[in-house]
PDB file of C-alpha atoms and ligand atoms in Angstrom:
ATOM      1  CA  MET O   1     -20.254  24.082 -43.060  1.00 90.00           C
ATOM      2  CA  PRO O   2     -19.755  26.282 -40.083  1.00 93.00           C
ATOM      3  CA  SER O   3     -22.367  27.074 -37.572  1.00 97.00           C
ATOM      4  CA  PHE O   4     -21.903  30.687 -37.039  1.00 98.00           C
ATOM      5  CA  ILE O   5     -22.271  32.283 -33.499  1.00 98.00           C
ATOM      6  CA  CYS O   6     -23.395  35.871 -32.713  1.00 98.00           C
ATOM      7  CA  VAL O   7     -20.533  37.483 -30.720  1.00 98.00           C
ATOM      8  CA  THR O   8     -23.167  39.734 -28.803  1.00 98.00           C
ATOM      9  CA  CYS O   9     -25.485  37.158 -27.682  1.00 98.00           C
ATOM     10  CA  GLY O  10     -23.742  33.927 -28.049  1.00 98.00           C
ATOM     11  CA  THR O  11     -26.538  32.244 -30.216  1.00 98.00           C
ATOM     12  CA  GLN O  12     -25.538  29.682 -32.603  1.00 98.00           C
ATOM     13  CA  PHE O  13     -27.185  29.572 -35.935  1.00 98.00           C
ATOM     14  CA  ALA O  14     -28.006  26.792 -38.455  1.00 97.00           C
ATOM     15  CA  PRO O  15     -24.911  25.576 -40.523  1.00 97.00           C
ATOM     16  CA  CYS O  16     -24.426  27.929 -43.518  1.00 96.00           C
ATOM     17  CA  ASP O  17     -21.535  28.641 -46.031  1.00 95.00           C
ATOM     18  CA  LYS O  18     -21.520  32.268 -44.988  1.00 96.00           C
ATOM     19  CA  ALA O  19     -22.356  34.268 -41.832  1.00 96.00           C
ATOM     20  CA  PRO O  20     -26.047  35.434 -41.567  1.00 96.00           C
ATOM     21  CA  GLU O  21     -26.626  39.065 -42.302  1.00 94.00           C
ATOM     22  CA  ARG O  22     -28.191  39.863 -38.909  1.00 96.00           C
ATOM     23  CA  CYS O  23     -28.981  38.128 -35.480  1.00 98.00           C
ATOM     24  CA  PRO O  24     -32.742  38.628 -34.904  1.00 97.00           C
ATOM     25  CA  ILE O  25     -32.055  37.979 -31.096  1.00 97.00           C
ATOM     26  CA  CYS O  26     -29.870  41.065 -31.023  1.00 98.00           C
ATOM     27  CA  ASP O  27     -31.874  43.069 -33.516  1.00 97.00           C
ATOM     28  CA  GLU O  28     -34.962  43.540 -31.309  1.00 96.00           C
ATOM     29  CA  PRO O  29     -35.498  45.841 -28.264  1.00 96.00           C
ATOM     30  CA  ARG O  30     -34.529  43.342 -25.539  1.00 97.00           C
ATOM     31  CA  GLN O  31     -30.999  43.023 -26.908  1.00 97.00           C
ATOM     32  CA  PHE O  32     -28.497  45.417 -28.744  1.00 97.00           C
ATOM     33  CA  LEU O  33     -25.676  45.572 -31.280  1.00 95.00           C
ATOM     34  CA  PRO O  34     -22.582  47.213 -29.844  1.00 95.00           C
ATOM     35  CA  PRO O  35     -21.247  50.311 -31.812  1.00 97.00           C
ATOM     36  CA  SER O  36     -18.645  48.028 -33.505  1.00 96.00           C
ATOM     37  CA  GLY O  37     -21.556  46.287 -35.318  1.00 96.00           C
ATOM     38  CA  GLN O  38     -22.614  42.752 -35.909  1.00 97.00           C
ATOM     39  CA  ALA O  39     -19.613  40.236 -35.433  1.00 98.00           C
ATOM     40  CA  TRP O  40     -19.585  36.466 -35.732  1.00 98.00           C
ATOM     41  CA  THR O  41     -17.363  33.646 -34.460  1.00 98.00           C
ATOM     42  CA  THR O  42     -17.519  29.771 -34.543  1.00 98.00           C
ATOM     43  CA  LEU O  43     -17.189  27.092 -31.876  1.00 97.00           C
ATOM     44  CA  GLU O  44     -13.825  26.218 -33.298  1.00 97.00           C
ATOM     45  CA  ALA O  45     -12.492  29.785 -32.971  1.00 98.00           C
ATOM     46  CA  LEU O  46     -14.000  29.944 -29.417  1.00 98.00           C
ATOM     47  CA  ARG O  47     -12.404  26.838 -28.357  1.00 98.00           C
ATOM     48  CA  ARG O  48      -8.983  28.530 -29.221  1.00 98.00           C
ATOM     49  CA  GLY O  49      -9.232  31.448 -27.035  1.00 97.00           C
ATOM     50  CA  HIS O  50     -11.657  30.359 -24.039  1.00 98.00           C
ATOM     51  CA  CYS O  51     -12.352  27.526 -21.743  1.00 98.00           C
ATOM     52  CA  ASN O  52     -14.951  26.496 -19.193  1.00 98.00           C
ATOM     53  CA  ALA O  53     -14.751  26.981 -15.498  1.00 98.00           C
ATOM     54  CA  PHE O  54     -16.556  24.867 -13.096  1.00 98.00           C
ATOM     55  CA  ARG O  55     -17.966  25.816  -9.574  1.00 98.00           C
ATOM     56  CA  GLU O  56     -19.981  23.780  -7.187  1.00 98.00           C
ATOM     57  CA  HIS O  57     -22.902  25.922  -5.849  1.00 98.00           C
ATOM     58  CA  GLU O  58     -24.278  23.200  -3.493  1.00 97.00           C
ATOM     59  CA  PRO O  59     -24.160  19.591  -3.474  1.00 98.00           C
ATOM     60  CA  ASN O  60     -25.362  18.010  -6.865  1.00 98.00           C
ATOM     61  CA  LEU O  61     -25.298  21.524  -8.523  1.00 98.00           C
ATOM     62  CA  ILE O  62     -22.341  22.624 -10.578  1.00 98.00           C
ATOM     63  CA  GLY O  63     -21.984  25.817 -12.553  1.00 98.00           C
ATOM     64  CA  ILE O  64     -20.393  25.840 -15.953  1.00 98.00           C
ATOM     65  CA  GLY O  65     -19.207  29.177 -17.407  1.00 98.00           C
ATOM     66  CA  THR O  66     -16.853  30.400 -19.841  1.00 98.00           C
ATOM     67  CA  GLU O  67     -13.551  32.341 -19.264  1.00 98.00           C
ATOM     68  CA  PRO O  68     -12.897  34.819 -20.358  1.00 98.00           C
ATOM     69  CA  VAL O  69     -16.362  35.886 -20.405  1.00 98.00           C
ATOM     70  CA  PHE O  70     -18.120  35.427 -23.838  1.00 98.00           C
ATOM     71  CA  ALA O  71     -21.213  37.240 -24.962  1.00 98.00           C
ATOM     72  CA  ILE O  72     -23.848  37.665 -22.217  1.00 98.00           C
ATOM     73  CA  GLY O  73     -21.642  35.704 -19.743  1.00 98.00           C
ATOM     74  CA  GLN O  74     -24.227  33.532 -18.080  1.00 98.00           C
ATOM     75  CA  ARG O  75     -23.144  30.239 -16.747  1.00 98.00           C
ATOM     76  CA  ALA O  76     -25.085  26.957 -17.031  1.00 98.00           C
ATOM     77  CA  LEU O  77     -25.840  24.670 -14.170  1.00 98.00           C
ATOM     78  CA  LEU O  78     -25.464  21.002 -14.099  1.00 98.00           C
ATOM     79  CA  LEU O  79     -28.288  19.578 -11.667  1.00 98.00           C
ATOM     80  CA  MET O  80     -27.713  16.009 -10.758  1.00 98.00           C
ATOM     81  CA  THR O  81     -30.361  13.828  -9.551  1.00 97.00           C
ATOM     82  CA  GLU O  82     -30.934  10.190  -8.998  1.00 95.00           C
ATOM     83  CA  GLN O  83     -32.963  10.024 -12.118  1.00 95.00           C
ATOM     84  CA  GLY O  84     -30.256  11.724 -14.223  1.00 97.00           C
ATOM     85  CA  ASN O  85     -28.598  15.012 -14.874  1.00 98.00           C
ATOM     86  CA  ILE O  86     -30.290  17.996 -16.174  1.00 98.00           C
ATOM     87  CA  LEU O  87     -28.430  21.166 -17.839  1.00 98.00           C
ATOM     88  CA  TRP O  88     -30.200  24.212 -16.857  1.00 98.00           C
ATOM     89  CA  ASP O  89     -29.644  27.066 -19.233  1.00 98.00           C
ATOM     90  CA  CYS O  90     -26.813  26.829 -21.589  1.00 98.00           C
ATOM     91  CA  ILE O  91     -23.525  28.480 -22.896  1.00 98.00           C
ATOM     92  CA  SER O  92     -21.913  28.833 -26.257  1.00 98.00           C
ATOM     93  CA  LEU O  93     -18.711  27.028 -25.687  1.00 98.00           C
ATOM     94  CA  LEU O  94     -18.698  23.265 -25.525  1.00 98.00           C
ATOM     95  CA  ASP O  95     -15.117  21.822 -25.697  1.00 98.00           C
ATOM     96  CA  ALA O  96     -13.615  18.295 -25.194  1.00 98.00           C
ATOM     97  CA  ALA O  97     -12.739  18.741 -21.562  1.00 98.00           C
ATOM     98  CA  THR O  98     -16.418  19.951 -20.606  1.00 98.00           C
ATOM     99  CA  ILE O  99     -17.701  16.837 -22.556  1.00 98.00           C
ATOM    100  CA  ALA O 100     -15.246  14.634 -20.660  1.00 98.00           C
ATOM    101  CA  ILE O 101     -16.065  16.122 -17.370  1.00 98.00           C
ATOM    102  CA  VAL O 102     -19.980  16.073 -17.879  1.00 98.00           C
ATOM    103  CA  LYS O 103     -19.862  12.447 -19.158  1.00 98.00           C
ATOM    104  CA  GLY O 104     -17.668  11.574 -16.085  1.00 98.00           C
ATOM    105  CA  LEU O 105     -20.602  12.909 -14.050  1.00 98.00           C
ATOM    106  CA  GLY O 106     -23.060  10.754 -15.623  1.00 98.00           C
ATOM    107  CA  GLY O 107     -23.889  12.696 -18.854  1.00 98.00           C
ATOM    108  CA  LEU O 108     -27.250  14.561 -19.483  1.00 98.00           C
ATOM    109  CA  THR O 109     -30.809  13.233 -19.639  1.00 98.00           C
ATOM    110  CA  GLY O 110     -32.237  16.555 -20.582  1.00 98.00           C
ATOM    111  CA  ILE O 111     -31.436  20.226 -21.247  1.00 98.00           C
ATOM    112  CA  ALA O 112     -33.870  23.027 -20.275  1.00 98.00           C
ATOM    113  CA  ILE O 113     -33.493  26.724 -20.761  1.00 98.00           C
ATOM    114  CA  SER O 114     -34.872  29.649 -19.386  1.00 98.00           C
ATOM    115  CA  HIS O 115     -35.314  32.094 -22.281  1.00 98.00           C
ATOM    116  CA  PRO O 116     -33.848  32.513 -25.963  1.00 98.00           C
ATOM    117  CA  HIS O 117     -30.766  34.666 -24.813  1.00 98.00           C
ATOM    118  CA  TYR O 118     -29.393  31.422 -23.453  1.00 98.00           C
ATOM    119  CA  TYR O 119     -30.268  29.111 -26.245  1.00 98.00           C
ATOM    120  CA  SER O 120     -26.523  29.673 -27.061  1.00 98.00           C
ATOM    121  CA  SER O 121     -25.144  26.404 -28.643  1.00 98.00           C
ATOM    122  CA  MET O 122     -27.859  24.122 -27.132  1.00 98.00           C
ATOM    123  CA  VAL O 123     -27.770  21.938 -30.084  1.00 98.00           C
ATOM    124  CA  GLU O 124     -24.204  21.246 -29.926  1.00 98.00           C
ATOM    125  CA  TRP O 125     -24.757  20.027 -26.139  1.00 98.00           C
ATOM    126  CA  ALA O 126     -27.841  17.900 -27.233  1.00 98.00           C
ATOM    127  CA  HIS O 127     -25.913  16.060 -29.849  1.00 98.00           C
ATOM    128  CA  ALA O 128     -23.024  15.767 -27.628  1.00 98.00           C
ATOM    129  CA  PHE O 129     -24.794  14.156 -24.779  1.00 98.00           C
ATOM    130  CA  ASP O 130     -27.825  12.623 -26.806  1.00 98.00           C
ATOM    131  CA  ALA O 131     -30.326  14.511 -24.629  1.00 98.00           C
ATOM    132  CA  PRO O 132     -33.460  16.335 -25.624  1.00 98.00           C
ATOM    133  CA  ILE O 133     -33.774  20.124 -25.117  1.00 98.00           C
ATOM    134  CA  HIS O 134     -37.008  21.413 -23.372  1.00 98.00           C
ATOM    135  CA  LEU O 135     -38.085  24.729 -24.461  1.00 98.00           C
ATOM    136  CA  HIS O 136     -41.424  26.680 -23.909  1.00 98.00           C
ATOM    137  CA  ALA O 137     -43.395  26.824 -27.091  1.00 98.00           C
ATOM    138  CA  ALA O 138     -44.300  30.401 -26.697  1.00 98.00           C
ATOM    139  CA  ASP O 139     -40.673  31.187 -27.620  1.00 98.00           C
ATOM    140  CA  ARG O 140     -40.415  29.004 -30.510  1.00 98.00           C
ATOM    141  CA  GLN O 141     -39.847  32.013 -33.055  1.00 98.00           C
ATOM    142  CA  TRP O 142     -36.478  32.585 -31.303  1.00 98.00           C
ATOM    143  CA  VAL O 143     -34.973  29.341 -32.212  1.00 98.00           C
ATOM    144  CA  MET O 144     -32.097  30.062 -34.591  1.00 98.00           C
ATOM    145  CA  ARG O 145     -30.851  26.579 -35.255  1.00 98.00           C
ATOM    146  CA  ASN O 146     -33.788  23.951 -35.531  1.00 98.00           C
ATOM    147  CA  ASP O 147     -33.094  20.417 -34.618  1.00 98.00           C
ATOM    148  CA  PRO O 148     -35.134  17.267 -33.852  1.00 98.00           C
ATOM    149  CA  THR O 149     -33.735  17.313 -30.319  1.00 98.00           C
ATOM    150  CA  ILE O 150     -35.707  20.389 -29.452  1.00 98.00           C
ATOM    151  CA  LYS O 151     -39.011  19.391 -27.563  1.00 98.00           C
ATOM    152  CA  PHE O 152     -41.265  22.396 -27.213  1.00 98.00           C
ATOM    153  CA  TRP O 153     -43.704  22.210 -24.099  1.00 98.00           C
ATOM    154  CA  GLU O 154     -46.873  24.229 -23.538  1.00 98.00           C
ATOM    155  CA  GLY O 155     -48.807  25.245 -20.347  1.00 98.00           C
ATOM    156  CA  ASP O 156     -47.648  26.432 -16.967  1.00 97.00           C
ATOM    157  CA  SER O 157     -45.430  23.604 -15.795  1.00 98.00           C
ATOM    158  CA  LEU O 158     -43.494  20.436 -16.844  1.00 98.00           C
ATOM    159  CA  SER O 159     -42.164  17.811 -14.673  1.00 98.00           C
ATOM    160  CA  LEU O 160     -38.676  16.647 -15.607  1.00 98.00           C
ATOM    161  CA  GLY O 161     -38.575  14.029 -12.910  1.00 96.00           C
ATOM    162  CA  GLU O 162     -39.390  13.827  -9.162  1.00 96.00           C
ATOM    163  CA  GLY O 163     -38.847  17.237  -7.515  1.00 97.00           C
ATOM    164  CA  VAL O 164     -37.491  18.873 -10.740  1.00 98.00           C
ATOM    165  CA  THR O 165     -40.265  21.204 -12.361  1.00 98.00           C
ATOM    166  CA  LEU O 166     -39.999  23.715 -15.131  1.00 98.00           C
ATOM    167  CA  ILE O 167     -42.327  26.623 -14.410  1.00 98.00           C
ATOM    168  CA  ARG O 168     -43.454  29.150 -17.043  1.00 98.00           C
ATOM    169  CA  CYS O 169     -43.435  32.586 -15.582  1.00 98.00           C
ATOM    170  CA  GLY O 170     -43.361  34.683 -18.566  1.00 98.00           C
ATOM    171  CA  GLY O 171     -42.159  38.241 -18.132  1.00 97.00           C
ATOM    172  CA  HIS O 172     -38.838  38.883 -19.863  1.00 97.00           C
ATOM    173  CA  PHE O 173     -39.919  36.422 -22.762  1.00 98.00           C
ATOM    174  CA  ALA O 174     -43.304  35.219 -23.316  1.00 98.00           C
ATOM    175  CA  GLY O 175     -42.048  31.515 -22.552  1.00 98.00           C
ATOM    176  CA  GLY O 176     -39.702  32.686 -19.637  1.00 98.00           C
ATOM    177  CA  THR O 177     -38.991  29.652 -17.527  1.00 98.00           C
ATOM    178  CA  VAL O 178     -37.656  28.757 -14.168  1.00 98.00           C
ATOM    179  CA  LEU O 179     -36.652  25.423 -12.673  1.00 98.00           C
ATOM    180  CA  HIS O 180     -37.793  24.450  -9.183  1.00 98.00           C
ATOM    181  CA  TRP O 181     -35.616  21.854  -7.627  1.00 98.00           C
ATOM    182  CA  ALA O 182     -37.453  20.484  -4.440  1.00 98.00           C
ATOM    183  CA  GLN O 183     -34.388  18.696  -3.068  1.00 98.00           C
ATOM    184  CA  GLY O 184     -32.051  21.616  -3.463  1.00 98.00           C
ATOM    185  CA  GLY O 185     -31.182  24.198  -0.788  1.00 96.00           C
ATOM    186  CA  THR O 186     -30.430  21.173   1.569  1.00 94.00           C
ATOM    187  CA  GLY O 187     -33.950  20.021   1.229  1.00 97.00           C
ATOM    188  CA  ARG O 188     -35.725  23.298   1.580  1.00 98.00           C
ATOM    189  CA  GLY O 189     -35.999  23.857  -2.057  1.00 98.00           C
ATOM    190  CA  ALA O 190     -33.995  25.853  -4.648  1.00 98.00           C
ATOM    191  CA  LEU O 191     -35.104  28.151  -7.611  1.00 98.00           C
ATOM    192  CA  LEU O 192     -32.895  28.174 -10.728  1.00 98.00           C
ATOM    193  CA  SER O 193     -34.032  31.472 -12.043  1.00 98.00           C
ATOM    194  CA  GLY O 194     -32.133  32.363 -15.045  1.00 97.00           C
ATOM    195  CA  ASP O 195     -32.964  35.918 -15.555  1.00 94.00           C
ATOM    196  CA  ILE O 196     -36.819  35.450 -15.451  1.00 98.00           C
ATOM    197  CA  VAL O 197     -36.399  36.241 -11.649  1.00 98.00           C
ATOM    198  CA  GLN O 198     -33.205  38.296 -11.610  1.00 98.00           C
ATOM    199  CA  VAL O 199     -30.785  37.973  -8.748  1.00 98.00           C
ATOM    200  CA  ILE O 200     -29.366  41.686  -8.486  1.00 97.00           C
ATOM    201  CA  PRO O 201     -25.893  42.683  -6.980  1.00 96.00           C
ATOM    202  CA  ASP O 202     -27.054  43.214  -3.443  1.00 95.00           C
ATOM    203  CA  ARG O 203     -28.573  39.728  -3.367  1.00 95.00           C
ATOM    204  CA  LYS O 204     -31.191  40.984  -0.731  1.00 96.00           C
ATOM    205  CA  PHE O 205     -33.702  41.327  -3.604  1.00 98.00           C
ATOM    206  CA  VAL O 206     -34.496  40.099  -7.081  1.00 98.00           C
ATOM    207  CA  THR O 207     -36.044  42.018 -10.040  1.00 98.00           C
ATOM    208  CA  PHE O 208     -38.005  41.596 -13.285  1.00 98.00           C
ATOM    209  CA  MET O 209     -37.499  43.314 -16.598  1.00 97.00           C
ATOM    210  CA  ARG O 210     -38.469  43.067 -20.255  1.00 97.00           C
ATOM    211  CA  SER O 211     -34.785  44.036 -21.112  1.00 97.00           C
ATOM    212  CA  TYR O 212     -32.017  44.198 -18.734  1.00 97.00           C
ATOM    213  CA  PRO O 213     -29.250  45.942 -21.022  1.00 96.00           C
ATOM    214  CA  ASN O 214     -31.849  48.443 -22.512  1.00 96.00           C
ATOM    215  CA  MET O 215     -33.690  48.822 -18.956  1.00 96.00           C
ATOM    216  CA  ILE O 216     -37.141  48.134 -20.194  1.00 97.00           C
ATOM    217  CA  PRO O 217     -39.473  47.487 -17.208  1.00 96.00           C
ATOM    218  CA  LEU O 218     -42.224  44.923 -17.019  1.00 97.00           C
ATOM    219  CA  SER O 219     -45.824  45.812 -16.342  1.00 97.00           C
ATOM    220  CA  ALA O 220     -47.246  45.350 -12.753  1.00 98.00           C
ATOM    221  CA  PRO O 221     -49.599  42.560 -13.977  1.00 98.00           C
ATOM    222  CA  ALA O 222     -46.646  40.698 -15.627  1.00 98.00           C
ATOM    223  CA  VAL O 223     -44.800  40.805 -12.363  1.00 98.00           C
ATOM    224  CA  GLU O 224     -47.826  39.704 -10.358  1.00 98.00           C
ATOM    225  CA  ARG O 225     -48.175  36.904 -12.674  1.00 98.00           C
ATOM    226  CA  ILE O 226     -44.675  35.686 -12.027  1.00 98.00           C
ATOM    227  CA  GLY O 227     -45.580  35.873  -8.306  1.00 98.00           C
ATOM    228  CA  ALA O 228     -48.761  33.985  -8.771  1.00 98.00           C
ATOM    229  CA  ARG O 229     -46.779  31.210 -10.866  1.00 98.00           C
ATOM    230  CA  LEU O 230     -44.186  30.838  -7.979  1.00 98.00           C
ATOM    231  CA  GLU O 231     -46.685  30.783  -5.206  1.00 98.00           C
ATOM    232  CA  PRO O 232     -47.324  27.032  -4.773  1.00 98.00           C
ATOM    233  CA  TYR O 233     -43.410  26.352  -4.745  1.00 98.00           C
ATOM    234  CA  ALA O 234     -41.260  26.418  -1.545  1.00 98.00           C
ATOM    235  CA  PHE O 235     -37.641  27.529  -2.036  1.00 98.00           C
ATOM    236  CA  GLU O 236     -34.999  28.753   0.280  1.00 98.00           C
ATOM    237  CA  VAL O 237     -31.961  29.212  -2.232  1.00 98.00           C
ATOM    238  CA  ILE O 238     -32.163  31.181  -5.639  1.00 98.00           C
ATOM    239  CA  HIS O 239     -29.483  30.428  -8.133  1.00 98.00           C
ATOM    240  CA  GLY O 240     -29.496  33.299 -10.739  1.00 98.00           C
ATOM    241  CA  ALA O 241     -27.756  33.328 -14.032  1.00 98.00           C
ATOM    242  CA  TRP O 242     -24.067  33.986 -13.102  1.00 97.00           C
ATOM    243  CA  PHE O 243     -21.604  32.442 -10.838  1.00 97.00           C
ATOM    244  CA  ASP O 244     -21.792  35.249  -8.238  1.00 96.00           C
ATOM    245  CA  ARG O 245     -25.641  35.506  -8.277  1.00 97.00           C
ATOM    246  CA  THR O 246     -26.763  33.098  -5.690  1.00 97.00           C
ATOM    247  CA  ILE O 247     -29.244  34.063  -2.790  1.00 98.00           C
ATOM    248  CA  PRO O 248     -28.287  31.567   0.038  1.00 97.00           C
ATOM    249  CA  GLN O 249     -31.281  31.841   2.181  1.00 98.00           C
ATOM    250  CA  HIS O 250     -34.908  33.285   2.582  1.00 98.00           C
ATOM    251  CA  GLY O 251     -35.423  32.960  -1.133  1.00 98.00           C
ATOM    252  CA  LYS O 252     -39.101  32.931  -1.067  1.00 98.00           C
ATOM    253  CA  GLN O 253     -39.503  35.790   1.033  1.00 98.00           C
ATOM    254  CA  ILE O 254     -37.084  37.927  -0.985  1.00 98.00           C
ATOM    255  CA  VAL O 255     -39.191  36.954  -4.120  1.00 98.00           C
ATOM    256  CA  THR O 256     -42.266  38.173  -2.131  1.00 98.00           C
ATOM    257  CA  ARG O 257     -40.880  41.596  -0.913  1.00 97.00           C
ATOM    258  CA  SER O 258     -39.164  42.221  -4.214  1.00 98.00           C
ATOM    259  CA  ILE O 259     -42.507  41.899  -6.048  1.00 98.00           C
ATOM    260  CA  ALA O 260     -44.051  44.134  -3.430  1.00 97.00           C
ATOM    261  CA  ARG O 261     -41.256  46.659  -3.970  1.00 96.00           C
ATOM    262  CA  TYR O 262     -41.602  46.475  -7.734  1.00 97.00           C
ATOM    263  CA  LEU O 263     -45.294  46.992  -7.562  1.00 97.00           C
ATOM    264  CA  ALA O 264     -44.866  49.991  -5.240  1.00 95.00           C
ATOM    265  CA  ALA O 265     -42.369  51.500  -7.598  1.00 95.00           C
ATOM    266  CA  VAL O 266     -44.424  51.109 -10.886  1.00 94.00           C
ATOM    267  CA  ARG O 267     -47.761  51.927  -9.274  1.00 94.00           C
ATOM    268  CA  GLY O 268     -46.705  54.611  -6.711  1.00 88.00           C
ATOM    269  CA  ASP O 269     -46.669  58.407  -7.359  1.00 92.00           C
ATOM    270  CA  GLY O 270     -43.001  58.512  -6.733  1.00 89.00           C
ATOM    271  CA  SER O 271     -43.131  60.121  -3.331  1.00 91.00           C
ATOM    272  CA  ALA O 272     -42.480  57.118  -1.167  1.00 86.00           C
ATOM    273  CA  GLU O 273     -38.827  56.144  -0.444  1.00 88.00           C
ATOM    274  CA  LEU O 274     -38.480  52.527  -1.763  1.00 86.00           C
ATOM    275  CA  ARG O 275     -36.249  50.210   0.377  1.00 85.00           C
TER     276      ARG O 275
HETATM  277 ZN1   ZN N 301     -27.048  38.009 -31.357  1.00 50.79          ZN
END
């Protein structure tokens, strides 16, 4: 039986004879359906027209993204540590070349995903590399393909090994998670931020939204909460969700001033010029 994949968000559903009626991920206010309507594909079809590209962002951190762009277009990150490799976030396309390359680099000891828009084909990746998937329990309802490899975690943080910590920030999704890598950023710390802390095109600021495509902002308390959760962690570099969304330095200060700008925008009377 095929496992259908939503063309708009890239989520793979449980194996089924026929395509689902609708995609609950796209059929809610944070996502959307294009005017052409709901469409489905499969991993087999995706493999015929797409392949994965690889880019080293810094030593021991390799981005993996699909070309041409598919669905939301995020790239995953392969984080290599002495205790094993973690796949941070995920993409829909897993092909033979990707399996060979990742196995050649030591395989995976775990998969962690920031939020449901990037759950994609996570179960395929978990099976190919015999690795557990760590998802925050607050987003359990958005899992479209259940599997014994999925491990739900609760609370505000989870250690995946020395210097690798999942931090639940909430915001965009209730279980919205970022990964702090203490040894990243040449030892000054790196934040793998998904789009829970969104690196924006100018790369001088980040932002925070409930919906990016539909431009629904977060409340001031939700953004303050994100700041409070990140407060204990030092980081110089921020790796966002796309190949070109990396902030190479001053990451922590950029998050701090971005939160201040955001709060000034939503709490102000609109008369101040925001920079
Ligand atoms: Zn969808």
